[in-house]
Short mmCIF file of C-alpha atoms in Angstrom, two decimals:
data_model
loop_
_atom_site.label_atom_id
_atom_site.label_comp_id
_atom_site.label_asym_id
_atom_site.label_seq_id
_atom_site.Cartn_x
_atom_site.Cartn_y
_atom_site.Cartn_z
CA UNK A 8 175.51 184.40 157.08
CA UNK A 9 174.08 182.47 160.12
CA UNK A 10 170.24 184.51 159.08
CA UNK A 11 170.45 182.87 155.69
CA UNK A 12 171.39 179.21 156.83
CA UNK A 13 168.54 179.16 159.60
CA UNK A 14 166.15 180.50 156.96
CA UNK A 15 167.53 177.90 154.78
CA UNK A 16 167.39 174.90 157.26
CA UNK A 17 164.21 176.20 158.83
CA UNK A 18 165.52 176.35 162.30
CA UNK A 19 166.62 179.35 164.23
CA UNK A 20 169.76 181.39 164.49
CA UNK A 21 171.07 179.85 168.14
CA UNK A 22 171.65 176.29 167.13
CA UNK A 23 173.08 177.99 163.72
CA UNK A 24 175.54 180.29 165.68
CA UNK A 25 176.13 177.46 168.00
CA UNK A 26 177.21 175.06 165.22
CA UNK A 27 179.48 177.34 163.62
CA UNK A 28 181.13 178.57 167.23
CA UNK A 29 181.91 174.58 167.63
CA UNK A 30 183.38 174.54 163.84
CA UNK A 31 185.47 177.69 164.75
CA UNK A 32 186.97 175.83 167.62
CA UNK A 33 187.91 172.83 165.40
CA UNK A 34 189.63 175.14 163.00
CA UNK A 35 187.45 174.41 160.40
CA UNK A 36 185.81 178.15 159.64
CA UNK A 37 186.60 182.31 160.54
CA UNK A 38 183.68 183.99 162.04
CA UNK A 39 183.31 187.85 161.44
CA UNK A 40 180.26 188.75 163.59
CA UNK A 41 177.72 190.73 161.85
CA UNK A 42 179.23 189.88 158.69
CA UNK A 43 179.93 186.64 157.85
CA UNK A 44 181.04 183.10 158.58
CA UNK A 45 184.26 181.66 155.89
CA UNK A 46 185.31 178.34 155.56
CA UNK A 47 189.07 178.33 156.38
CA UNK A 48 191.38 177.82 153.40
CA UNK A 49 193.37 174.36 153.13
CA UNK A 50 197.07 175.54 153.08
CA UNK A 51 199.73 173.45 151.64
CA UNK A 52 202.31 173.80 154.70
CA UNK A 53 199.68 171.94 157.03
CA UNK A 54 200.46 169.03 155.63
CA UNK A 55 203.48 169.17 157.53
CA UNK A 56 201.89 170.34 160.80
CA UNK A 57 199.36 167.49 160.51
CA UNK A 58 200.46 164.51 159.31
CA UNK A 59 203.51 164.07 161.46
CA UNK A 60 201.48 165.33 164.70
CA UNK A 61 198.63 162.50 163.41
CA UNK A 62 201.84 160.15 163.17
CA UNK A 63 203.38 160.63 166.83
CA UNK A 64 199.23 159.94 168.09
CA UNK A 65 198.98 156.91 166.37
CA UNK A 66 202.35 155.87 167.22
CA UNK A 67 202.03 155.87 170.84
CA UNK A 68 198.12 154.19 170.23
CA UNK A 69 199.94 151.44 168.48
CA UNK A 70 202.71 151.36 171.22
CA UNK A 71 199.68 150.73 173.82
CA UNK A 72 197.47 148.38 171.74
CA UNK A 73 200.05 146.12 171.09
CA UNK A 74 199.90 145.13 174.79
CA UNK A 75 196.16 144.79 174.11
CA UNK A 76 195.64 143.46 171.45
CA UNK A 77 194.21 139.88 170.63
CA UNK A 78 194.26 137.37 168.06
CA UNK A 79 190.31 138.57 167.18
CA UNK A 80 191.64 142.32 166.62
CA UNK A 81 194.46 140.87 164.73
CA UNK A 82 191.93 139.11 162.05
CA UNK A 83 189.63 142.42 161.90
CA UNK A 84 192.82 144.39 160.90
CA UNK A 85 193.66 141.67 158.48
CA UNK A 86 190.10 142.07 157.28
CA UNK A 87 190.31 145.63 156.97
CA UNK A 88 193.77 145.57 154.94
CA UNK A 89 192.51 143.40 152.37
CA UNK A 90 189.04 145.12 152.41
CA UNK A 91 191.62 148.52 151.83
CA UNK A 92 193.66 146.31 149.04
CA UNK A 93 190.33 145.42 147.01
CA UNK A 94 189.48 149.30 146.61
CA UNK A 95 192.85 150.20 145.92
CA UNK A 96 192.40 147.83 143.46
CA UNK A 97 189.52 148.35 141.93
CA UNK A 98 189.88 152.14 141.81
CA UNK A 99 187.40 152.95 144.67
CA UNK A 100 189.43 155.97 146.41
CA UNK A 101 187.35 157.05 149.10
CA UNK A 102 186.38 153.46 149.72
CA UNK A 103 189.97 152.86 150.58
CA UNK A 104 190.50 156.14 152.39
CA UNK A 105 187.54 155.28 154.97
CA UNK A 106 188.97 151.41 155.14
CA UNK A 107 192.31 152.77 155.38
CA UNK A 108 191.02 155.41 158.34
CA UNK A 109 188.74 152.23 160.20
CA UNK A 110 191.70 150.20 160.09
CA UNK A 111 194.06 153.41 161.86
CA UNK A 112 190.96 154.07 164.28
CA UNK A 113 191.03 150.05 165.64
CA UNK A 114 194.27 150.17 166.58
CA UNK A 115 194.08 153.61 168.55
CA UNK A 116 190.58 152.24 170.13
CA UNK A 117 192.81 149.19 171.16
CA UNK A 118 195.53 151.62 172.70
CA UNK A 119 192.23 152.34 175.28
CA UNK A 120 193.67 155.98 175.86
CA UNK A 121 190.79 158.74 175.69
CA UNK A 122 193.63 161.48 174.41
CA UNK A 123 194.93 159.78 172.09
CA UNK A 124 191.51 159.16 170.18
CA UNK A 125 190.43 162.32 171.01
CA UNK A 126 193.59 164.43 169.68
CA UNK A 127 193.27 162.00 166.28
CA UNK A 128 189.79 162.50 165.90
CA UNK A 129 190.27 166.08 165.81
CA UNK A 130 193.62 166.11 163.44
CA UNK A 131 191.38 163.37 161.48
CA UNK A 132 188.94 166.33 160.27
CA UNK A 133 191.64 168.25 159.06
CA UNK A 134 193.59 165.81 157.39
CA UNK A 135 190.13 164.51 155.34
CA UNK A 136 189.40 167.88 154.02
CA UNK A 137 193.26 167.19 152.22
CA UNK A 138 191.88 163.57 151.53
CA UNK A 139 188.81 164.84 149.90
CA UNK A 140 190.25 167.99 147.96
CA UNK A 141 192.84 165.56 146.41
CA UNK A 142 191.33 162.86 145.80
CA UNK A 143 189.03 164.29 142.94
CA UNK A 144 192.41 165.00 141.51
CA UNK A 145 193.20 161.18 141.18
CA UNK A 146 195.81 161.00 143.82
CA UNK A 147 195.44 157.54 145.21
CA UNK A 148 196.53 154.77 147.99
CA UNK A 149 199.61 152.40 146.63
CA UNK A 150 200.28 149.34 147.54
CA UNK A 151 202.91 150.83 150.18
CA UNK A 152 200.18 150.99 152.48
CA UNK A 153 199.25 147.56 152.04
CA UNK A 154 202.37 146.50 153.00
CA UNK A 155 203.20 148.82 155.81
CA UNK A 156 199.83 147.68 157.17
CA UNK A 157 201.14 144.09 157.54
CA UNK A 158 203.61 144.97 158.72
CA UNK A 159 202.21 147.15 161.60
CA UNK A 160 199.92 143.82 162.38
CA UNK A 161 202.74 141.52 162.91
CA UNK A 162 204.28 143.76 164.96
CA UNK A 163 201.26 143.98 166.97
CA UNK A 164 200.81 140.53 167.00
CA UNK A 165 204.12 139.88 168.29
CA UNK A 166 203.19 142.89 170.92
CA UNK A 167 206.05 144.69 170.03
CA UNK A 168 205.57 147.88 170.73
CA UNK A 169 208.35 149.55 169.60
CA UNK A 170 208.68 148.34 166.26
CA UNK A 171 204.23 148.74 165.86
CA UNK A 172 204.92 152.42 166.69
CA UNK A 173 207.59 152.90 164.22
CA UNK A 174 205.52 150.84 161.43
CA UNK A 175 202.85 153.08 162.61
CA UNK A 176 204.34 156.74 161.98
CA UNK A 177 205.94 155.08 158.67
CA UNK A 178 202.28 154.47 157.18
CA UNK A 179 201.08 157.89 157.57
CA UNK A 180 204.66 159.71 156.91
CA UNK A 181 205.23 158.17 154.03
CA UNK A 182 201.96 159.28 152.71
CA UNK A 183 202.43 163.00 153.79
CA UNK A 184 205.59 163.03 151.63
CA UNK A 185 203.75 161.88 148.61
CA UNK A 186 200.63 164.12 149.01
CA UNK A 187 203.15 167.55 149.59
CA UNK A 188 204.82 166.43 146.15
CA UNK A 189 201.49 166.00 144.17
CA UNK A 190 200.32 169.11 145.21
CA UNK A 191 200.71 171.92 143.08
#
């Protein structure tokens, strides 16, 4: 109930009702005026609305920043995937999920198209609540990803853009497969 979160937060019902209007928008809550406000259930099934929708995005961001990119963004990705390999490592799961999502955000930066990171950033709140809900049930990166990330870097630093959008939609398919098996 909006009244019980302002009273909560100490702030009144407009930027309340505001907030959860935007989260409706994004998908992430059902409003019922005058009654209440639910967080929207994660479904199974979306997995396979999201992922490969996330996967074309990125694909066509790595097809543009591999005509961008430079040897400086090829060392931060480098960075990144051996930043992502240590957690995996070391058993640090969300540390690898938010290296593994800075390292998939560089690249569509690089691709320098608005709708592109816009349409991701919006799929990428979706796809987290999976991360998050999972996660706590031990599912974890593999060393697949690892790989697949290099790669999707020497395909972008050889600026081929077909083969850095196919390496692309591989690293997140890949993934989408395994998470729709481990989930009950």
């Amino acid at each position: 109930m909006d009244v019980e979160l302002a009273e909560t937060l100490a702030v009144s019902r407009t930027p309340i009702r505001e907030a959860l209007q935007l989260l409706e928008i994004q998908g992430l809550v059902s409003m019922y005026p005058g009654k209440e406000t639910r967080v929207k259930q994660i479904e199974k099934d979306d997995i396979l609305k999201l992922y490969p929708t996330l996967a074309s995005l990125h694909a066509l961001g790595a097809d543009y920043a591999s005509q961008r990119v430079s040897s400086d963004h090829i060392d931060q990705l480098k960075k990144l995937n051996i930043q992502f390999e240590q957690a995996i490592e070391n058993g640090l799961t969300f540390e690898a999920m938010e290296t593994d999502e800075q390292f998939h955000n560089l690249i569509v930066e690089l691709s320098e198209n608005e709708y592109v990171a816009s349409f991701s950033a919006s799929l990428q709140i979706h796809i987290r609540r999976f991360k998050y809900v999972f996660l706590k049930e031990k599912w974890h990166a593999t060393k697949a990803s690892v790989e697949e990330h290099n790669s999707l870097i020497n395909a972008l630093q050889q600026q081929n853009a077909e083969e850095a959008a196919v390496r692309m939609k591989q690293n997140i398919i890949r993934p989408m497969h395994e998470l729709y098996a481990f989930i009950k």
